[in-house]
Amino acid sequence: GSKDAIRTTIINFNNEKMQITWAARHLFPHENVSFSYTFDEGNHKIWKPCPTYLLDQDYNSGCLFETEGPTLAISIRNSNGSEELYSKRLKSDFYIKPSPPENVTFVWKEDTVTVSCNKPNRAVRCLTLELQYKSKFDKDWQSRIAKCCNIGEQGFDPEKCYYLRVRLKRLVPYCNVVPYSSDWAAETFWMNGTLLDSCDDDIKSQSNTVIVLSCLLAVLLLMLILSILLCKWQRLQNSVMPAIPDPKYIFADLFNDHNGNFQEWIDKTDPAVVQTEVEYEEPECIIEAESQQEDDKSSDKQGPRENPFPFSGEAENNDPKAVQIACMRPASNTIASFAGFQILMNDDMYVML
């Protein structure tokens, strides 16, 4: 085809190295072309062969060489160099692709982030600084552009983790004919002014916090349920089996001072303190005094009989002066009530009920 129809891609890396590429297999499918260049002007040009070819399946598809001046002329020829297939003159300064920003610093103050970097050695007026950021909840990047080499942005949420990255861009059309930008500087992760290794760390820390809080809530809920069940169980136990008071707490002095000797304790206790109600039944006593003569008479009439109350030896000896007294034993043992307890008093022991 025509020489003007050949399309090339021209990049001047930070005005240090030139890279020119072309579609080799499409433009020259049957020939491996050669490339030469020169930065000289006028009639006395010195053409230099390409020092480093870029290959596409063994076809020469580009050339990489040092940048030596602002004006560049290139020539693409057939394999033996006898025929020129393409040529072009250009300003190398219009194809500059800047290097990534160096020594990038981030200053976080409240909801504002300020980013700055070192100024390049040349053509600072042709550069802008672009900041892009997004939180872990955002799908798309947010962008902010300012003059090199300082930029500030507001509206950052201190509770979110952000991805931050910056790059330099060349102004078009004043400085470049192609809107080249530098590669992105290393991506950083920030949260409330703290540099993180990754926003995944924040997610893990939040998940760990959620797990700990969930465990604490579960433990508290379990303790509450157990407390309710224990209270209900105590109420049920008290209703089914009422608690029997321990007398050692009510009668502390009885057990501590008198070793459980009830009679000694009763004797030494102030009667005003010991309120005792005694249920006592007087024994029914039958007093019989008979003379010897009346006994003889009744014995003559009815014959001999046994004495139903053999309590006195004198009565058995038929002493005329004797008095027979028969006391009926009470129907039940003597019972005393003290401080809510019932005390059964028998001949030789006290039983506390």
Tab-separated table of C-alpha atoms in Angstrom:
chain	number	residue	atom	x	y	z
A	1	GLY	CA	0.000	0.000	0.000
A	2	SER	CA	0.820	3.659	0.140
A	3	LYS	CA	3.470	4.909	2.505
A	4	ASP	CA	0.969	7.210	4.194
A	5	ALA	CA	-1.410	4.308	4.835
A	6	ILE	CA	0.985	2.543	7.187
A	7	ARG	CA	-0.033	3.142	10.787
A	8	THR	CA	2.600	3.196	13.500
A	9	THR	CA	2.515	3.609	17.247
A	10	ILE	CA	5.097	6.025	18.657
A	11	ILE	CA	5.934	6.297	22.361
A	12	ASN	CA	8.669	8.414	23.918
A	13	PHE	CA	9.220	6.959	27.409
A	14	ASN	CA	9.891	9.958	29.634
A	15	ASN	CA	11.978	11.456	26.814
A	16	GLU	CA	14.573	8.738	27.373
A	17	LYS	CA	13.674	5.884	25.027
A	18	MET	CA	11.662	5.680	21.821
A	19	GLN	CA	9.452	2.746	20.871
A	20	ILE	CA	7.924	2.559	17.394
A	21	THR	CA	5.729	-0.412	16.416
A	22	TRP	CA	3.749	-1.426	13.327
A	23	ALA	CA	1.459	-4.259	12.271
A	24	ALA	CA	4.076	-6.414	10.582
A	25	ARG	CA	1.980	-9.448	9.586
A	26	HIS	CA	-0.865	-7.307	8.311
A	27	LEU	CA	1.228	-4.737	6.446
A	28	PHE	CA	4.084	-6.954	5.254
A	29	PRO	CA	2.825	-10.539	5.338
A	30	HIS	CA	5.522	-11.913	3.018
A	31	GLU	CA	8.570	-9.854	4.008
A	32	ASN	CA	10.558	-9.177	7.169
A	33	VAL	CA	11.216	-5.438	6.957
A	34	SER	CA	14.105	-3.395	8.351
A	35	PHE	CA	13.996	-0.178	10.368
A	36	SER	CA	16.315	2.849	10.568
A	37	TYR	CA	16.152	6.250	12.248
A	38	THR	CA	17.951	9.565	12.666
A	39	PHE	CA	17.786	12.631	14.922
A	40	ASP	CA	19.886	14.725	12.582
A	41	GLU	CA	18.475	17.501	10.434
A	42	GLY	CA	19.405	18.882	7.038
A	43	ASN	CA	20.963	17.095	4.142
A	44	HIS	CA	23.650	15.336	6.121
A	45	LYS	CA	21.557	12.783	7.945
A	46	ILE	CA	23.153	9.749	9.442
A	47	TRP	CA	20.738	6.843	9.467
A	48	LYS	CA	21.130	4.307	12.213
A	49	PRO	CA	19.833	0.756	12.069
A	50	CYS	CA	17.477	-0.432	14.756
A	51	PRO	CA	19.507	-1.670	17.755
A	52	THR	CA	16.664	-3.739	19.251
A	53	TYR	CA	13.801	-5.221	17.241
A	54	LEU	CA	10.454	-6.183	18.707
A	55	LEU	CA	9.187	-9.452	17.202
A	56	ASP	CA	5.752	-10.821	16.403
A	57	GLN	CA	6.033	-14.518	15.507
A	58	ASP	CA	9.543	-13.984	14.138
A	59	TYR	CA	8.503	-10.869	12.175
A	60	ASN	CA	10.061	-7.483	12.957
A	61	SER	CA	7.118	-5.516	14.377
A	62	GLY	CA	8.876	-2.653	16.194
A	63	CYS	CA	12.068	-0.969	17.270
A	64	LEU	CA	13.384	0.310	20.607
A	65	PHE	CA	16.181	2.922	20.699
A	66	GLU	CA	17.513	5.865	22.726
A	67	THR	CA	15.952	9.333	22.485
A	68	GLU	CA	18.615	11.733	21.180
A	69	GLY	CA	16.738	14.896	20.276
A	70	PRO	CA	13.395	16.603	19.684
A	71	THR	CA	13.201	15.876	15.947
A	72	LEU	CA	13.016	12.286	14.688
A	73	ALA	CA	12.939	10.768	11.195
A	74	ILE	CA	12.168	7.071	10.650
A	75	SER	CA	12.298	4.786	7.619
A	76	ILE	CA	10.955	1.276	7.058
A	77	ARG	CA	12.547	-0.624	4.114
A	78	ASN	CA	12.393	-4.071	2.611
A	79	SER	CA	14.556	-6.816	4.003
A	80	ASN	CA	17.691	-5.922	1.983
A	81	GLY	CA	17.134	-2.144	2.399
A	82	SER	CA	16.880	-1.441	-1.293
A	83	GLU	CA	13.322	-0.097	-1.211
A	84	GLU	CA	11.734	2.305	1.275
A	85	LEU	CA	8.244	1.177	2.292
A	86	TYR	CA	7.453	3.883	4.862
A	87	SER	CA	9.008	7.113	6.192
A	88	LYS	CA	7.970	9.841	8.630
A	89	ARG	CA	9.286	12.955	10.390
A	90	LEU	CA	7.973	13.873	13.864
A	91	LYS	CA	8.579	15.779	17.067
A	92	SER	CA	9.573	13.259	19.694
A	93	ASP	CA	8.462	15.624	22.478
A	94	PHE	CA	4.825	15.259	21.373
A	95	TYR	CA	4.815	11.536	22.121
A	96	ILE	CA	6.135	11.562	25.669
A	97	LYS	CA	4.744	9.026	28.114
A	98	PRO	CA	5.730	10.174	31.632
A	99	SER	CA	7.172	7.872	34.277
A	100	PRO	CA	5.069	6.975	37.342
A	101	PRO	CA	5.174	9.557	40.156
A	102	GLU	CA	7.936	9.083	42.705
A	103	ASN	CA	7.878	9.393	46.509
A	104	VAL	CA	4.108	9.580	46.717
A	105	THR	CA	2.823	10.645	50.151
A	106	PHE	CA	-0.710	10.605	51.531
A	107	VAL	CA	-1.862	12.925	54.307
A	108	TRP	CA	-5.200	12.038	55.886
A	109	LYS	CA	-6.921	14.724	57.966
A	110	GLU	CA	-10.508	14.115	59.049
A	111	ASP	CA	-12.351	13.462	55.750
A	112	THR	CA	-9.696	15.026	53.460
A	113	VAL	CA	-6.833	13.213	51.748
A	114	THR	CA	-3.924	15.183	50.287
A	115	VAL	CA	-1.556	13.461	47.835
A	116	SER	CA	1.806	14.792	46.687
A	117	CYS	CA	4.842	13.501	44.797
A	118	ASN	CA	8.255	14.647	43.602
A	119	LYS	CA	8.301	17.059	40.678
A	120	PRO	CA	9.861	15.681	37.462
A	121	ASN	CA	13.076	17.256	36.254
A	122	ARG	CA	11.541	18.562	33.018
A	123	ALA	CA	8.264	19.752	31.498
A	124	VAL	CA	6.373	20.040	34.787
A	125	ARG	CA	3.925	22.504	33.202
A	126	CYS	CA	2.846	19.746	30.786
A	127	LEU	CA	1.919	17.304	33.577
A	128	THR	CA	-1.138	16.805	35.734
A	129	LEU	CA	-1.556	14.527	38.744
A	130	GLU	CA	-4.528	12.163	38.767
A	131	LEU	CA	-5.844	10.542	41.929
A	132	GLN	CA	-8.223	7.596	41.780
A	133	TYR	CA	-9.874	5.980	44.779
A	134	LYS	CA	-12.675	3.641	45.709
A	135	SER	CA	-13.877	1.945	48.851
A	136	LYS	CA	-14.433	-1.763	49.234
A	137	PHE	CA	-18.141	-1.100	48.698
A	138	ASP	CA	-17.658	0.720	45.357
A	139	LYS	CA	-17.459	-0.935	41.957
A	140	ASP	CA	-15.989	1.979	39.971
A	141	TRP	CA	-13.049	4.257	40.634
A	142	GLN	CA	-13.569	7.904	41.509
A	143	SER	CA	-11.117	10.279	39.798
A	144	ARG	CA	-9.661	13.677	40.675
A	145	ILE	CA	-7.134	15.614	38.549
A	146	ALA	CA	-5.008	18.617	39.560
A	147	LYS	CA	-1.794	20.313	38.546
A	148	CYS	CA	1.412	18.512	39.283
A	149	CYS	CA	2.313	17.673	41.905
A	150	ASN	CA	-0.234	18.102	44.712
A	151	ILE	CA	-3.883	17.147	44.954
A	152	GLY	CA	-6.505	17.043	47.711
A	153	GLU	CA	-9.914	15.398	47.911
A	154	GLN	CA	-12.685	15.512	50.532
A	155	GLY	CA	-15.533	13.238	51.522
A	156	PHE	CA	-13.622	10.190	52.731
A	157	ASP	CA	-15.438	8.068	55.305
A	158	PRO	CA	-13.110	7.181	58.216
A	159	GLU	CA	-15.021	3.921	58.751
A	160	LYS	CA	-14.236	2.624	55.249
A	161	CYS	CA	-11.104	1.154	53.733
A	162	TYR	CA	-10.034	2.828	50.469
A	163	TYR	CA	-7.900	1.786	47.501
A	164	LEU	CA	-5.743	4.756	46.400
A	165	ARG	CA	-3.564	5.148	43.318
A	166	VAL	CA	-1.997	8.077	41.397
A	167	ARG	CA	-0.403	8.715	38.023
A	168	LEU	CA	0.910	11.575	35.855
A	169	LYS	CA	-0.753	12.685	32.609
A	170	ARG	CA	0.527	14.806	29.684
A	171	LEU	CA	-1.597	17.745	28.570
A	172	VAL	CA	-3.213	17.513	25.137
A	173	PRO	CA	-2.900	19.203	22.653
A	174	TYR	CA	-0.454	21.743	24.102
A	175	CYS	CA	2.255	19.268	24.972
A	176	ASN	CA	1.267	15.948	23.373
A	177	VAL	CA	-0.551	14.845	20.270
A	178	VAL	CA	-1.436	11.602	22.061
A	179	PRO	CA	-2.950	11.658	25.608
A	180	TYR	CA	-0.313	9.500	27.215
A	181	SER	CA	-0.370	8.844	30.968
A	182	SER	CA	2.176	7.201	33.171
A	183	ASP	CA	1.688	3.799	34.693
A	184	TRP	CA	-0.075	3.808	38.035
A	185	ALA	CA	2.080	4.124	41.105
A	186	ALA	CA	1.859	1.324	43.639
A	187	GLU	CA	-1.679	0.935	44.922
A	188	THR	CA	-2.094	1.626	48.626
A	189	PHE	CA	-4.822	0.838	51.160
A	190	TRP	CA	-5.911	3.370	53.759
A	191	MET	CA	-8.471	3.583	56.514
A	192	ASN	CA	-8.885	6.647	58.726
A	193	GLY	CA	-5.301	7.747	58.151
A	194	THR	CA	-3.819	4.283	58.731
A	195	LEU	CA	-1.896	2.474	56.005
A	196	LEU	CA	-3.005	-1.162	55.674
A	197	ASP	CA	-1.517	-4.096	53.814
A	198	SER	CA	-4.875	-4.813	52.236
A	199	CYS	CA	-8.520	-3.935	52.669
A	200	ASP	CA	-9.061	-7.638	53.258
A	201	ASP	CA	-7.364	-7.123	56.636
A	202	ASP	CA	-10.121	-4.685	57.545
A	203	ILE	CA	-12.768	-7.182	56.460
A	204	LYS	CA	-11.096	-9.903	58.523
A	205	SER	CA	-10.831	-7.652	61.571
A	206	GLN	CA	-14.494	-6.699	61.245
A	207	SER	CA	-15.494	-10.334	60.812
A	208	ASN	CA	-13.435	-11.278	63.883
A	209	THR	CA	-15.103	-8.495	65.844
A	210	VAL	CA	-18.519	-9.718	64.744
A	211	ILE	CA	-17.621	-13.281	65.759
A	212	VAL	CA	-16.405	-12.175	69.206
A	213	LEU	CA	-19.490	-10.029	69.814
A	214	SER	CA	-21.748	-12.867	68.662
A	215	CYS	CA	-20.045	-15.275	71.064
A	216	LEU	CA	-20.381	-12.815	73.946
A	217	LEU	CA	-24.062	-12.265	73.188
A	218	ALA	CA	-24.613	-16.020	72.972
A	219	VAL	CA	-22.906	-16.543	76.348
A	220	LEU	CA	-24.926	-13.767	77.980
A	221	LEU	CA	-28.153	-15.153	76.524
A	222	LEU	CA	-27.276	-18.638	77.757
A	223	MET	CA	-26.524	-17.298	81.251
A	224	LEU	CA	-29.841	-15.441	81.277
A	225	ILE	CA	-31.731	-18.571	80.245
A	226	LEU	CA	-29.938	-20.645	82.888
A	227	SER	CA	-30.732	-18.031	85.557
A	228	ILE	CA	-34.420	-18.076	84.637
A	229	LEU	CA	-34.506	-21.873	84.667
A	230	LEU	CA	-32.711	-21.953	88.039
A	231	CYS	CA	-35.208	-19.521	89.576
A	232	LYS	CA	-38.121	-21.549	88.260
A	233	TRP	CA	-36.542	-24.761	89.540
A	234	GLN	CA	-36.053	-23.259	93.009
A	235	ARG	CA	-39.674	-22.114	93.078
A	236	LEU	CA	-40.841	-25.568	92.004
A	237	GLN	CA	-38.603	-27.216	94.579
A	238	ASN	CA	-39.879	-24.944	97.344
A	239	SER	CA	-43.483	-25.613	96.399
A	240	VAL	CA	-43.020	-29.406	96.240
A	241	MET	CA	-40.509	-29.837	99.055
A	242	PRO	CA	-40.539	-26.897	101.467
A	243	ALA	CA	-37.194	-26.189	103.014
A	244	ILE	CA	-36.704	-27.408	106.596
A	245	PRO	CA	-34.984	-24.750	108.698
A	246	ASP	CA	-31.765	-25.768	110.345
A	247	PRO	CA	-32.120	-25.296	114.115
A	248	LYS	CA	-28.435	-24.582	114.557
A	249	TYR	CA	-28.905	-21.153	112.986
A	250	ILE	CA	-32.019	-20.324	115.068
A	251	PHE	CA	-30.689	-21.798	118.306
A	252	ALA	CA	-27.073	-20.791	117.833
A	253	ASP	CA	-26.417	-20.391	121.558
A	254	LEU	CA	-28.021	-23.806	122.281
A	255	PHE	CA	-25.480	-25.605	120.113
A	256	ASN	CA	-22.488	-23.290	120.508
A	257	ASP	CA	-22.660	-22.533	124.233
A	258	HIS	CA	-24.456	-25.610	125.645
A	259	ASN	CA	-23.481	-28.307	123.117
A	260	GLY	CA	-27.129	-29.114	122.497
A	261	ASN	CA	-28.030	-29.556	126.207
A	262	PHE	CA	-31.613	-28.368	126.037
A	263	GLN	CA	-32.285	-28.473	129.783
A	264	GLU	CA	-29.159	-26.458	130.579
A	265	TRP	CA	-30.058	-23.970	127.850
A	266	ILE	CA	-33.649	-23.665	129.168
A	267	ASP	CA	-32.398	-23.072	132.698
A	268	LYS	CA	-29.985	-20.317	131.665
A	269	THR	CA	-32.177	-18.627	129.128
A	270	ASP	CA	-34.060	-15.492	130.092
A	271	PRO	CA	-37.716	-16.460	130.594
A	272	ALA	CA	-38.716	-13.196	128.895
A	273	VAL	CA	-36.917	-14.313	125.732
A	274	VAL	CA	-38.050	-17.912	125.750
A	275	GLN	CA	-41.706	-17.840	124.957
A	276	THR	CA	-42.912	-21.302	125.670
A	277	GLU	CA	-46.417	-22.541	125.393
A	278	VAL	CA	-46.886	-25.783	127.183
A	279	GLU	CA	-49.787	-27.966	126.508
A	280	TYR	CA	-50.187	-29.952	129.645
A	281	GLU	CA	-52.974	-32.117	130.952
A	282	GLU	CA	-53.269	-32.484	134.665
A	283	PRO	CA	-53.471	-36.124	135.636
A	284	GLU	CA	-56.721	-37.177	137.059
A	285	CYS	CA	-56.090	-38.208	140.641
A	286	ILE	CA	-58.550	-40.266	142.694
A	287	ILE	CA	-58.062	-40.009	146.427
A	288	GLU	CA	-59.589	-42.800	148.435
A	289	ALA	CA	-59.465	-42.968	152.222
A	290	GLU	CA	-61.235	-45.796	153.830
A	291	SER	CA	-61.140	-47.132	157.227
A	292	GLN	CA	-60.395	-50.627	158.102
A	293	GLN	CA	-63.916	-51.124	159.173
A	294	GLU	CA	-65.379	-50.138	155.834
A	295	ASP	CA	-62.966	-52.521	154.160
A	296	ASP	CA	-64.082	-55.287	156.364
A	297	LYS	CA	-67.689	-54.601	155.634
A	298	SER	CA	-67.266	-54.558	151.937
A	299	SER	CA	-65.107	-57.640	152.138
A	300	ASP	CA	-67.799	-59.416	154.085
A	301	LYS	CA	-70.392	-58.506	151.580
A	302	GLN	CA	-68.549	-58.843	148.280
A	303	GLY	CA	-65.622	-61.014	149.160
A	304	PRO	CA	-61.981	-60.244	148.526
A	305	ARG	CA	-60.947	-58.029	145.571
A	306	GLU	CA	-57.742	-56.634	144.212
A	307	ASN	CA	-56.705	-53.049	144.646
A	308	PRO	CA	-56.809	-51.349	141.257
A	309	PHE	CA	-54.185	-48.814	142.316
A	310	PRO	CA	-51.207	-50.687	143.681
A	311	PHE	CA	-49.007	-47.640	143.926
A	312	SER	CA	-48.405	-47.558	147.695
A	313	GLY	CA	-46.800	-50.211	149.819
A	314	GLU	CA	-48.778	-49.015	152.769
A	315	ALA	CA	-52.029	-49.552	150.981
A	316	GLU	CA	-51.009	-53.075	150.150
A	317	ASN	CA	-50.293	-53.617	153.828
A	318	ASN	CA	-53.830	-52.497	154.622
A	319	ASP	CA	-52.758	-49.572	156.682
A	320	PRO	CA	-55.930	-47.917	157.917
A	321	LYS	CA	-54.294	-44.516	157.748
A	322	ALA	CA	-53.048	-45.028	154.253
A	323	VAL	CA	-54.201	-42.921	151.402
A	324	GLN	CA	-54.242	-44.360	147.934
A	325	ILE	CA	-53.629	-41.859	145.159
A	326	ALA	CA	-53.972	-42.934	141.549
A	327	CYS	CA	-52.786	-40.434	138.983
A	328	MET	CA	-53.744	-41.130	135.441
A	329	ARG	CA	-50.830	-40.648	133.012
A	330	PRO	CA	-51.468	-37.933	130.462
A	331	ALA	CA	-52.987	-38.999	127.191
A	332	SER	CA	-49.893	-37.801	125.328
A	333	ASN	CA	-46.394	-36.655	126.065
A	334	THR	CA	-45.867	-33.079	127.125
A	335	ILE	CA	-45.440	-30.774	124.094
A	336	ALA	CA	-43.798	-27.350	124.197
A	337	SER	CA	-43.787	-24.823	121.357
A	338	PHE	CA	-40.741	-22.593	120.985
A	339	ALA	CA	-39.752	-20.180	118.209
A	340	GLY	CA	-41.782	-21.974	115.596
A	341	PHE	CA	-40.544	-25.447	116.661
A	342	GLN	CA	-42.446	-28.061	118.649
A	343	ILE	CA	-40.521	-29.808	121.412
A	344	LEU	CA	-41.728	-33.168	122.724
A	345	MET	CA	-40.633	-33.592	126.308
A	346	ASN	CA	-40.618	-37.198	127.500
A	347	ASP	CA	-39.166	-38.810	130.631
A	348	ASP	CA	-35.475	-38.659	129.704
A	349	MET	CA	-35.214	-36.815	126.354
A	350	TYR	CA	-36.414	-33.886	124.337
A	351	VAL	CA	-37.400	-34.298	120.739
A	352	MET	CA	-37.554	-31.150	118.579
A	353	LEU	CA	-40.143	-31.319	115.805
